[in-house]
Amino acid sequence: MEPQRSFKINESMQDVYTISVNDHRNENSNNVVFQSKDSILSLDKEKIEGILKNDCGSHGEGVKHPTNFLETLMHLFKGNVGSGIFAMGDAFKNSGIVLGPVLLPILGLICVHSQHLLLNASLHVQDKLSLKKNPGFATTVELCVATGSPRLQKFAPLFRRLVNLFLCLTQFGFCCVYFVFISSNVKQIMDYYGYVYSVHLHMAVVLIPVLMSCLIRNLKYIAPLSTIANVVMLIGIAITLYYAAQPPHFPSPVFFADISQLPLFFGTALFAFEGIGLVLPLQNEMKNPKQFDSTCGVLNTGMTFVTFLYALVGILSYLKYGDTIHGSVTLDLPNDDILAQCVKAMISLGILFTFALQFYIPIDIMFPLIRKYFGPLRRPVITELVFRTAFVLITFTLAEIIPYLDLFITLVGAFSSTAVALIFPPILELITRKITPWILIKDVIILGIGLTGCITGSCESLRLIVKAFQKDGDL
């Protein structure tokens, strides 16, 4: 038997992907047998190369400035704490003040475990194909299926498309929520000073700066906006907690909400917890990647703090405002208080500056497909700007059609965030791991929770959206 050798995918990816192959093959064979713990695994070199080429845009360059433990922890915090934290009071309204603090950590634990499952699947692919870096989420899923059971290998491209579809739906859902969030908060401020206009008109005004920021094509120019957003969001959270902790409190909070409301709690919580897309790139960026998913590593430490912060905001907000709480607790702050008005303005500004970053992700997934299927483009820059403008207008239109912040959050969380956070990761473990009774039971439970929450949360959100439309039509 001849010794094992390695080959590079291509020059643009040579710092990232090196695949070990077994040179012991028949002379008439056109296939390359990838060295693997599974001795029957046989795949075309071109097939794996094609999968990795689709991912080279995200990981084709080496990390120039690797991050340490604390820096990565801050990135994880920034990626998970957004507009969803201000909806936690509404989530507790739909669970009850006793049930909410119990269910939220359990759901957080399941989400973090699912993130570990994704990291384990990525490690499995790296080990099997001798990759130096984590591929992206969709590429990891495709490679897991492509190198898994021969019966499933033909479905690998479908899995990739599904992951990208739900990632795009999640990110565009966030953008729709941002339109409603910003407009609702700005409307309250303007109403107090006598400029009373509909939330739809405020959205139209917000569209202008949103569109301008989304036309920025280079991610490095968006980063300063994100930094400003992080600062104002932290200040806004601190002041919101200050207001929520002040007496008097709501006289009769519900201890256990009706079971029909739990799907809404599920959707809101998943909307807040949906940060699974961050884990692979954050681990890639670290000086010592093993510190990311260790027992006391970045992921467990960071998400423990995030879950505690969510619970704190949810408990204090619901105890303060009770069943009258809005989809964002910022809308319950005093309208005639200057500090409260500043908080609403700051958080709206922070969300506005975050919009372009959230929007960048689905565009980065979709526009390469435009170049692939319709290229070569005569005017690629103009084409991309038109493409970006079209999708900003689509998210704006959806937000105009459904201007109900709380229901939009639960719909996005229940439908798209659930698929990304709770459905794909356990499927990956079932594909890549030797199935034991414990793994089978655990993953079936997670899949059951994800599918049940997705279906019931989406249906209940849509039912209440229709009901809200009917109510507005009767006015």
Short mmCIF file of C-alpha atoms in Angstrom, two decimals:
data_model
loop_
_atom_site.label_atom_id
_atom_site.label_comp_id
_atom_site.label_asym_id
_atom_site.label_seq_id
_atom_site.Cartn_x
_atom_site.Cartn_y
_atom_site.Cartn_z
CA MET A 1 0.00 0.00 0.00
CA GLU A 2 1.37 3.41 -0.93
CA PRO A 3 1.55 6.14 1.72
CA GLN A 4 -1.19 8.67 2.28
CA ARG A 5 -0.73 12.02 0.55
CA SER A 6 -2.45 15.43 0.58
CA PHE A 7 -3.58 17.79 -2.11
CA LYS A 8 -4.69 21.41 -2.10
CA ILE A 9 -8.13 22.34 -3.33
CA ASN A 10 -6.87 25.39 -5.20
CA GLU A 11 -4.57 28.33 -4.62
CA SER A 12 -7.27 30.62 -3.21
CA MET A 13 -8.19 28.10 -0.51
CA GLN A 14 -4.79 26.57 0.22
CA ASP A 15 -4.49 28.22 3.64
CA VAL A 16 -7.85 26.82 4.67
CA TYR A 17 -8.62 23.46 3.13
CA THR A 18 -6.25 20.50 2.82
CA ILE A 19 -7.85 17.13 2.19
CA SER A 20 -6.08 13.85 2.90
CA VAL A 21 -6.70 11.09 0.42
CA ASN A 22 -5.80 7.46 0.10
CA ASP A 23 -3.72 6.72 -3.00
CA HIS A 24 -4.47 2.99 -2.92
CA ARG A 25 -7.02 2.67 -5.71
CA ASN A 26 -7.64 0.84 -8.95
CA GLU A 27 -5.92 2.31 -11.98
CA ASN A 28 -9.21 2.50 -13.89
CA SER A 29 -11.00 4.29 -11.10
CA ASN A 30 -11.79 7.97 -11.45
CA ASN A 31 -12.78 8.32 -7.81
CA VAL A 32 -10.70 9.58 -4.91
CA VAL A 33 -11.15 7.73 -1.64
CA PHE A 34 -11.02 10.17 1.29
CA GLN A 35 -9.20 8.92 4.35
CA SER A 36 -11.85 8.39 6.98
CA LYS A 37 -12.76 6.38 10.04
CA ASP A 38 -15.51 4.97 7.82
CA SER A 39 -13.67 2.55 5.53
CA ILE A 40 -16.53 2.35 3.01
CA LEU A 41 -16.68 6.09 2.38
CA SER A 42 -16.00 6.84 -1.30
CA LEU A 43 -16.51 10.24 -2.86
CA ASP A 44 -15.45 12.13 -5.96
CA LYS A 45 -12.68 14.65 -5.34
CA GLU A 46 -14.47 17.10 -7.61
CA LYS A 47 -17.65 16.80 -5.56
CA ILE A 48 -15.96 17.74 -2.29
CA GLU A 49 -13.92 20.42 -4.03
CA GLY A 50 -17.12 21.93 -5.39
CA ILE A 51 -18.71 21.98 -1.95
CA LEU A 52 -15.69 23.70 -0.41
CA LYS A 53 -15.42 26.23 -3.24
CA ASN A 54 -18.91 27.42 -2.36
CA ASP A 55 -17.60 28.24 1.11
CA CYS A 56 -14.28 29.87 0.27
CA GLY A 57 -15.73 33.36 0.32
CA SER A 58 -16.25 33.16 4.07
CA HIS A 59 -13.02 31.46 5.08
CA GLY A 60 -10.59 31.90 2.27
CA GLU A 61 -8.24 34.24 4.07
CA GLY A 62 -6.17 33.57 7.14
CA VAL A 63 -7.04 35.33 10.36
CA LYS A 64 -4.77 38.36 10.62
CA HIS A 65 -5.71 39.29 14.19
CA PRO A 66 -6.80 36.22 16.18
CA THR A 67 -9.00 36.96 19.19
CA ASN A 68 -8.34 35.91 22.78
CA PHE A 69 -10.87 34.50 25.26
CA LEU A 70 -12.25 37.86 26.43
CA GLU A 71 -12.48 39.36 22.94
CA THR A 72 -14.36 36.33 21.63
CA LEU A 73 -16.64 36.45 24.67
CA MET A 74 -17.52 40.06 23.84
CA HIS A 75 -18.22 39.16 20.21
CA LEU A 76 -20.50 36.34 21.35
CA PHE A 77 -22.32 38.73 23.70
CA LYS A 78 -22.75 41.35 20.99
CA GLY A 79 -24.06 38.74 18.55
CA ASN A 80 -26.70 37.40 20.94
CA VAL A 81 -27.98 40.53 22.68
CA GLY A 82 -30.14 42.54 20.31
CA SER A 83 -33.74 43.66 20.00
CA GLY A 84 -34.92 40.28 21.31
CA ILE A 85 -33.86 41.10 24.86
CA PHE A 86 -36.44 43.89 25.04
CA ALA A 87 -39.16 41.35 24.13
CA MET A 88 -38.45 39.06 27.08
CA GLY A 89 -41.11 40.75 29.22
CA ASP A 90 -43.66 39.92 26.53
CA ALA A 91 -42.32 36.35 26.51
CA PHE A 92 -42.90 36.05 30.27
CA LYS A 93 -46.42 37.40 29.79
CA ASN A 94 -47.05 34.35 27.61
CA SER A 95 -45.55 31.91 30.12
CA GLY A 96 -46.27 33.36 33.54
CA ILE A 97 -43.87 34.72 36.14
CA VAL A 98 -43.28 31.27 37.66
CA LEU A 99 -43.07 29.17 34.50
CA GLY A 100 -41.01 31.65 32.47
CA PRO A 101 -37.87 31.67 34.65
CA VAL A 102 -37.96 27.85 34.59
CA LEU A 103 -38.56 27.36 30.87
CA LEU A 104 -36.13 30.05 29.68
CA PRO A 105 -32.94 28.41 31.10
CA ILE A 106 -34.11 25.01 29.83
CA LEU A 107 -34.64 26.40 26.34
CA GLY A 108 -31.31 28.23 26.59
CA LEU A 109 -29.59 24.98 27.58
CA ILE A 110 -31.10 23.18 24.59
CA CYS A 111 -30.00 25.98 22.25
CA VAL A 112 -26.44 25.93 23.61
CA HIS A 113 -26.34 22.14 23.33
CA SER A 114 -27.45 22.45 19.71
CA GLN A 115 -24.59 24.89 19.11
CA HIS A 116 -22.21 22.29 20.54
CA LEU A 117 -23.72 19.72 18.19
CA LEU A 118 -22.92 22.01 15.24
CA LEU A 119 -19.35 22.46 16.49
CA ASN A 120 -18.99 18.68 16.90
CA ALA A 121 -20.28 18.12 13.37
CA SER A 122 -17.76 20.65 12.06
CA LEU A 123 -14.98 18.89 13.99
CA HIS A 124 -16.12 15.58 12.50
CA VAL A 125 -15.82 17.03 8.99
CA GLN A 126 -12.43 18.55 9.74
CA ASP A 127 -11.17 15.24 11.06
CA LYS A 128 -12.56 13.24 8.14
CA LEU A 129 -11.27 15.59 5.42
CA SER A 130 -8.28 17.09 7.31
CA LEU A 131 -9.61 20.62 7.03
CA LYS A 132 -7.71 23.32 8.87
CA LYS A 133 -10.69 25.58 9.52
CA ASN A 134 -14.41 25.35 10.23
CA PRO A 135 -16.48 25.62 7.05
CA GLY A 136 -19.62 27.75 7.26
CA PHE A 137 -22.92 26.48 8.64
CA ALA A 138 -24.43 25.42 5.32
CA THR A 139 -21.17 23.90 4.07
CA THR A 140 -20.76 21.93 7.31
CA VAL A 141 -24.26 20.52 6.87
CA GLU A 142 -23.64 19.63 3.23
CA LEU A 143 -20.30 17.97 3.97
CA CYS A 144 -21.78 15.97 6.85
CA VAL A 145 -24.50 14.62 4.57
CA ALA A 146 -22.13 14.15 1.61
CA THR A 147 -19.69 12.11 3.73
CA GLY A 148 -22.39 10.27 5.67
CA SER A 149 -24.64 7.39 4.77
CA PRO A 150 -24.58 6.56 1.02
CA ARG A 151 -28.38 6.67 1.08
CA LEU A 152 -28.31 10.32 2.16
CA GLN A 153 -25.40 11.61 0.07
CA LYS A 154 -27.60 12.57 -2.89
CA PHE A 155 -29.55 14.90 -0.59
CA ALA A 156 -26.46 16.91 0.46
CA PRO A 157 -27.16 19.86 -1.91
CA LEU A 158 -30.78 19.94 -0.72
CA PHE A 159 -29.66 20.19 2.90
CA ARG A 160 -27.36 23.08 2.01
CA ARG A 161 -30.17 24.92 0.24
CA LEU A 162 -32.53 24.39 3.18
CA VAL A 163 -29.99 25.73 5.68
CA ASN A 164 -29.31 28.78 3.51
CA LEU A 165 -33.06 29.29 3.01
CA PHE A 166 -33.78 29.33 6.73
CA LEU A 167 -30.72 31.47 7.46
CA CYS A 168 -31.94 34.02 4.91
CA LEU A 169 -35.52 33.90 6.24
CA THR A 170 -34.23 34.40 9.78
CA GLN A 171 -32.05 37.38 8.85
CA PHE A 172 -34.71 39.02 6.69
CA GLY A 173 -37.17 38.38 9.53
CA PHE A 174 -34.83 40.25 11.88
CA CYS A 175 -34.74 43.13 9.40
CA CYS A 176 -38.53 43.26 9.21
CA VAL A 177 -38.72 43.32 13.01
CA TYR A 178 -36.14 46.12 13.06
CA PHE A 179 -38.32 48.26 10.79
CA VAL A 180 -41.29 47.85 13.16
CA PHE A 181 -39.13 48.26 16.29
CA ILE A 182 -37.51 51.52 15.19
CA SER A 183 -40.72 53.03 13.81
CA SER A 184 -42.78 52.16 16.92
CA ASN A 185 -40.26 53.74 19.29
CA VAL A 186 -39.76 56.85 17.15
CA LYS A 187 -43.53 57.25 16.82
CA GLN A 188 -43.93 57.40 20.61
CA ILE A 189 -41.34 60.17 20.86
CA MET A 190 -42.82 62.18 17.99
CA ASP A 191 -46.39 61.71 19.26
CA TYR A 192 -45.44 63.24 22.62
CA TYR A 193 -44.19 66.39 20.90
CA GLY A 194 -47.35 66.72 18.81
CA TYR A 195 -46.16 65.18 15.54
CA VAL A 196 -48.78 62.44 15.39
CA TYR A 197 -48.43 60.27 12.29
CA SER A 198 -49.09 56.60 11.58
CA VAL A 199 -46.40 54.01 12.17
CA HIS A 200 -46.47 53.33 8.41
CA LEU A 201 -45.29 56.86 7.66
CA HIS A 202 -42.52 56.55 10.22
CA MET A 203 -41.41 53.34 8.49
CA ALA A 204 -41.24 55.18 5.19
CA VAL A 205 -38.95 57.78 6.77
CA VAL A 206 -36.80 55.07 8.41
CA LEU A 207 -36.47 53.40 5.01
CA ILE A 208 -34.16 56.19 3.80
CA PRO A 209 -31.24 55.69 6.26
CA VAL A 210 -31.78 51.92 6.22
CA LEU A 211 -31.44 51.80 2.43
CA MET A 212 -28.34 54.00 2.48
CA SER A 213 -26.61 51.77 5.04
CA CYS A 214 -27.56 48.58 3.18
CA LEU A 215 -25.94 49.84 -0.01
CA ILE A 216 -22.54 49.59 1.70
CA ARG A 217 -20.99 46.55 0.02
CA ASN A 218 -17.84 46.14 2.12
CA LEU A 219 -18.22 44.63 5.58
CA LYS A 220 -15.29 46.58 7.05
CA TYR A 221 -17.17 49.85 6.50
CA ILE A 222 -20.16 48.46 8.39
CA ALA A 223 -18.06 47.52 11.43
CA PRO A 224 -17.87 51.08 12.89
CA LEU A 225 -21.68 51.29 12.80
CA SER A 226 -21.84 47.99 14.67
CA THR A 227 -19.45 49.28 17.35
CA ILE A 228 -21.62 52.36 17.95
CA ALA A 229 -24.68 50.11 18.07
CA ASN A 230 -23.10 47.92 20.75
CA VAL A 231 -22.34 50.90 23.00
CA VAL A 232 -25.80 52.47 22.79
CA MET A 233 -27.49 49.07 23.21
CA LEU A 234 -25.60 48.39 26.44
CA ILE A 235 -26.49 51.82 27.79
CA GLY A 236 -30.10 51.30 26.74
CA ILE A 237 -30.34 47.92 28.47
CA ALA A 238 -28.91 49.34 31.69
CA ILE A 239 -31.35 52.28 31.79
CA THR A 240 -34.29 50.02 30.84
CA LEU A 241 -33.44 47.76 33.80
CA TYR A 242 -33.35 50.85 36.01
CA TYR A 243 -36.89 51.82 34.98
CA ALA A 244 -38.19 48.25 35.27
CA ALA A 245 -36.87 47.96 38.82
CA GLN A 246 -38.69 51.08 40.03
CA PRO A 247 -41.96 50.78 41.98
CA PRO A 248 -44.89 50.59 41.66
CA HIS A 249 -45.18 47.15 40.09
CA PHE A 250 -48.08 45.51 38.29
CA PRO A 251 -50.53 44.41 41.01
CA SER A 252 -51.50 40.94 39.75
CA PRO A 253 -48.99 39.18 37.51
CA VAL A 254 -50.00 35.79 36.10
CA PHE A 255 -48.06 32.91 37.69
CA PHE A 256 -48.87 30.29 35.04
CA ALA A 257 -50.13 31.45 31.65
CA ASP A 258 -52.64 29.48 29.61
CA ILE A 259 -51.07 26.60 27.70
CA SER A 260 -52.25 28.13 24.41
CA GLN A 261 -49.85 31.05 25.02
CA LEU A 262 -46.73 28.89 25.42
CA PRO A 263 -46.04 28.73 21.65
CA LEU A 264 -45.75 32.53 21.71
CA PHE A 265 -43.25 32.31 24.57
CA PHE A 266 -41.32 29.71 22.57
CA GLY A 267 -41.17 31.89 19.46
CA THR A 268 -40.05 35.01 21.33
CA ALA A 269 -37.37 33.10 23.26
CA LEU A 270 -36.02 31.44 20.08
CA PHE A 271 -35.93 34.84 18.37
CA ALA A 272 -33.72 36.10 21.20
CA PHE A 273 -31.50 33.00 21.41
CA GLU A 274 -30.88 32.60 17.67
CA GLY A 275 -27.10 33.07 17.49
CA ILE A 276 -26.03 29.67 16.22
CA GLY A 277 -24.66 31.12 12.99
CA LEU A 278 -21.92 32.86 14.99
CA VAL A 279 -20.28 29.86 16.62
CA LEU A 280 -18.22 28.53 13.69
CA PRO A 281 -16.69 31.86 12.58
CA LEU A 282 -16.03 32.91 16.18
CA GLN A 283 -14.15 29.69 16.88
CA ASN A 284 -12.15 30.17 13.67
CA GLU A 285 -11.08 33.62 14.81
CA MET A 286 -9.62 32.47 18.16
CA LYS A 287 -5.93 32.11 18.97
CA ASN A 288 -6.81 28.92 20.85
CA PRO A 289 -10.00 27.48 19.30
CA LYS A 290 -10.24 24.77 21.97
CA GLN A 291 -11.13 27.48 24.48
CA PHE A 292 -14.36 28.15 22.63
CA ASP A 293 -16.32 24.96 23.33
CA SER A 294 -14.59 23.65 26.46
CA THR A 295 -16.56 23.17 29.69
CA CYS A 296 -15.76 26.66 30.97
CA GLY A 297 -15.10 28.04 27.50
CA VAL A 298 -16.42 31.04 25.65
CA LEU A 299 -19.67 29.45 24.50
CA ASN A 300 -20.84 28.10 27.86
CA THR A 301 -19.65 31.14 29.84
CA GLY A 302 -21.09 33.67 27.42
CA MET A 303 -24.45 31.99 26.95
CA THR A 304 -24.85 31.49 30.72
CA PHE A 305 -24.51 35.25 31.19
CA VAL A 306 -26.79 35.98 28.21
CA THR A 307 -29.48 33.66 29.58
CA PHE A 308 -29.22 35.31 33.01
CA LEU A 309 -29.55 38.75 31.42
CA TYR A 310 -32.58 37.65 29.39
CA ALA A 311 -34.22 36.26 32.53
CA LEU A 312 -33.45 39.42 34.52
CA VAL A 313 -34.93 41.72 31.87
CA GLY A 314 -37.93 39.44 31.42
CA ILE A 315 -38.73 39.13 35.13
CA LEU A 316 -38.31 42.81 35.97
CA SER A 317 -40.17 43.98 32.86
CA TYR A 318 -43.14 41.70 33.43
CA LEU A 319 -43.36 42.43 37.16
CA LYS A 320 -43.32 46.16 36.34
CA TYR A 321 -45.83 46.26 33.47
CA GLY A 322 -47.68 42.92 33.69
CA ASP A 323 -50.16 41.98 30.98
CA THR A 324 -50.09 45.52 29.55
CA ILE A 325 -46.49 45.09 28.39
CA HIS A 326 -45.73 45.69 24.70
CA GLY A 327 -43.65 43.65 22.27
CA SER A 328 -40.67 45.76 23.36
CA VAL A 329 -40.43 47.00 26.93
CA THR A 330 -39.01 50.28 25.59
CA LEU A 331 -42.55 51.10 24.42
CA ASP A 332 -43.71 50.93 28.07
CA LEU A 333 -41.19 53.50 29.34
CA PRO A 334 -42.73 56.88 30.34
CA ASN A 335 -43.50 59.02 27.31
CA ASP A 336 -43.02 62.28 29.21
CA ASP A 337 -39.64 61.40 30.72
CA ILE A 338 -36.61 62.87 28.92
CA LEU A 339 -34.32 60.01 29.95
CA ALA A 340 -36.85 57.43 28.72
CA GLN A 341 -37.13 59.28 25.42
CA CYS A 342 -33.33 59.26 25.11
CA VAL A 343 -33.32 55.50 25.74
CA LYS A 344 -35.89 54.92 23.00
CA ALA A 345 -33.88 57.09 20.61
CA MET A 346 -30.56 55.43 21.50
CA ILE A 347 -31.85 51.89 21.14
CA SER A 348 -33.59 52.77 17.88
CA LEU A 349 -30.30 54.22 16.62
CA GLY A 350 -28.46 51.08 17.75
CA ILE A 351 -30.93 48.83 15.92
CA LEU A 352 -30.67 51.06 12.85
CA PHE A 353 -26.88 50.68 12.82
CA THR A 354 -27.24 46.90 13.26
CA PHE A 355 -29.63 46.59 10.33
CA ALA A 356 -26.93 46.67 7.64
CA LEU A 357 -24.92 43.92 9.36
CA GLN A 358 -27.95 41.61 9.63
CA PHE A 359 -28.85 42.40 6.02
CA TYR A 360 -25.31 41.64 4.83
CA ILE A 361 -25.59 37.94 5.74
CA PRO A 362 -28.45 36.89 3.38
CA ILE A 363 -27.08 39.06 0.59
CA ASP A 364 -23.72 37.34 0.99
CA ILE A 365 -25.52 34.01 0.59
CA MET A 366 -27.80 34.94 -2.31
CA PHE A 367 -25.88 37.29 -4.58
CA PRO A 368 -23.12 34.76 -5.44
CA LEU A 369 -25.93 32.59 -6.81
CA ILE A 370 -26.97 35.48 -9.06
CA ARG A 371 -23.41 35.74 -10.35
CA LYS A 372 -23.24 31.96 -10.81
CA TYR A 373 -26.47 31.51 -12.76
CA PHE A 374 -26.66 34.83 -14.61
CA GLY A 375 -22.99 35.73 -14.94
CA PRO A 376 -20.79 37.05 -16.17
CA LEU A 377 -22.55 40.29 -15.26
CA ARG A 378 -21.86 43.31 -17.43
CA ARG A 379 -22.20 45.73 -14.52
CA PRO A 380 -21.76 43.65 -11.33
CA VAL A 381 -21.66 46.59 -8.92
CA ILE A 382 -24.84 48.18 -10.26
CA THR A 383 -26.52 44.77 -10.36
CA GLU A 384 -25.65 44.15 -6.71
CA LEU A 385 -26.90 47.58 -5.65
CA VAL A 386 -30.20 46.97 -7.45
CA PHE A 387 -30.40 43.52 -5.83
CA ARG A 388 -29.81 45.00 -2.37
CA THR A 389 -32.35 47.76 -2.97
CA ALA A 390 -34.98 45.22 -4.05
CA PHE A 391 -34.61 43.18 -0.87
CA VAL A 392 -34.62 46.24 1.38
CA LEU A 393 -37.93 47.18 -0.26
CA ILE A 394 -39.24 43.63 0.25
CA THR A 395 -38.46 43.69 3.99
CA PHE A 396 -39.94 47.19 4.20
CA THR A 397 -43.13 46.03 2.48
CA LEU A 398 -43.52 43.04 4.81
CA ALA A 399 -43.03 45.30 7.82
CA GLU A 400 -45.62 47.72 6.46
CA ILE A 401 -48.09 44.87 5.95
CA ILE A 402 -47.55 43.37 9.44
CA PRO A 403 -46.75 46.25 11.83
CA TYR A 404 -47.33 44.14 14.96
CA LEU A 405 -43.99 43.94 16.74
CA ASP A 406 -44.75 41.18 19.27
CA LEU A 407 -46.42 38.90 16.72
CA PHE A 408 -43.72 39.46 14.11
CA ILE A 409 -41.06 38.50 16.65
CA THR A 410 -42.84 35.27 17.62
CA LEU A 411 -43.47 34.35 13.97
CA VAL A 412 -39.82 34.81 12.96
CA GLY A 413 -38.60 33.01 16.08
CA ALA A 414 -40.99 30.09 15.82
CA PHE A 415 -40.68 29.46 12.09
CA SER A 416 -37.18 30.21 10.83
CA SER A 417 -35.06 30.51 13.99
CA THR A 418 -36.31 27.15 15.27
CA ALA A 419 -35.23 25.32 12.12
CA VAL A 420 -31.73 26.76 12.30
CA ALA A 421 -31.27 26.41 16.07
CA LEU A 422 -33.12 23.21 17.01
CA ILE A 423 -33.81 21.07 13.95
CA PHE A 424 -30.62 20.90 11.85
CA PRO A 425 -28.08 20.34 14.71
CA PRO A 426 -29.62 17.10 16.08
CA ILE A 427 -30.00 15.81 12.52
CA LEU A 428 -26.25 16.40 12.05
CA GLU A 429 -25.45 14.39 15.17
CA LEU A 430 -27.61 11.50 13.99
CA ILE A 431 -25.74 11.54 10.66
CA THR A 432 -22.19 11.88 12.01
CA ARG A 433 -22.23 9.95 15.30
CA LYS A 434 -22.63 6.31 16.17
CA ILE A 435 -26.22 6.21 17.38
CA THR A 436 -26.64 5.05 20.97
CA PRO A 437 -29.98 4.85 22.81
CA TRP A 438 -29.08 8.03 24.72
CA ILE A 439 -28.19 10.00 21.59
CA LEU A 440 -31.30 8.78 19.79
CA ILE A 441 -33.65 9.67 22.67
CA LYS A 442 -32.00 13.06 23.26
CA ASP A 443 -32.01 14.11 19.62
CA VAL A 444 -35.58 12.92 19.07
CA ILE A 445 -36.67 15.00 22.08
CA ILE A 446 -34.87 18.10 20.72
CA LEU A 447 -36.38 17.53 17.27
CA GLY A 448 -39.80 17.04 18.86
CA ILE A 449 -39.50 20.30 20.80
CA GLY A 450 -38.29 22.12 17.69
CA LEU A 451 -40.97 20.81 15.36
CA THR A 452 -43.76 21.26 17.92
CA GLY A 453 -42.65 24.80 18.73
CA CYS A 454 -42.20 25.64 15.06
CA ILE A 455 -45.66 24.43 14.03
CA THR A 456 -47.66 25.66 17.04
CA GLY A 457 -45.75 28.94 17.35
CA SER A 458 -46.10 29.77 13.67
CA CYS A 459 -49.79 28.84 13.56
CA GLU A 460 -50.62 30.79 16.73
CA SER A 461 -48.68 33.84 15.53
CA LEU A 462 -50.43 33.77 12.16
CA ARG A 463 -53.82 33.33 13.86
CA LEU A 464 -53.23 36.36 16.07
CA ILE A 465 -51.93 38.41 13.13
CA VAL A 466 -55.15 37.66 11.21
CA LYS A 467 -57.15 38.53 14.34
CA ALA A 468 -55.25 41.81 14.68
CA PHE A 469 -56.03 42.67 11.06
CA GLN A 470 -59.70 41.93 11.61
CA LYS A 471 -59.72 44.08 14.73
CA ASP A 472 -58.07 46.98 12.91
CA GLY A 473 -60.59 46.59 10.08
CA ASP A 474 -63.48 46.97 12.53
CA LEU A 475 -62.14 50.25 13.90
#
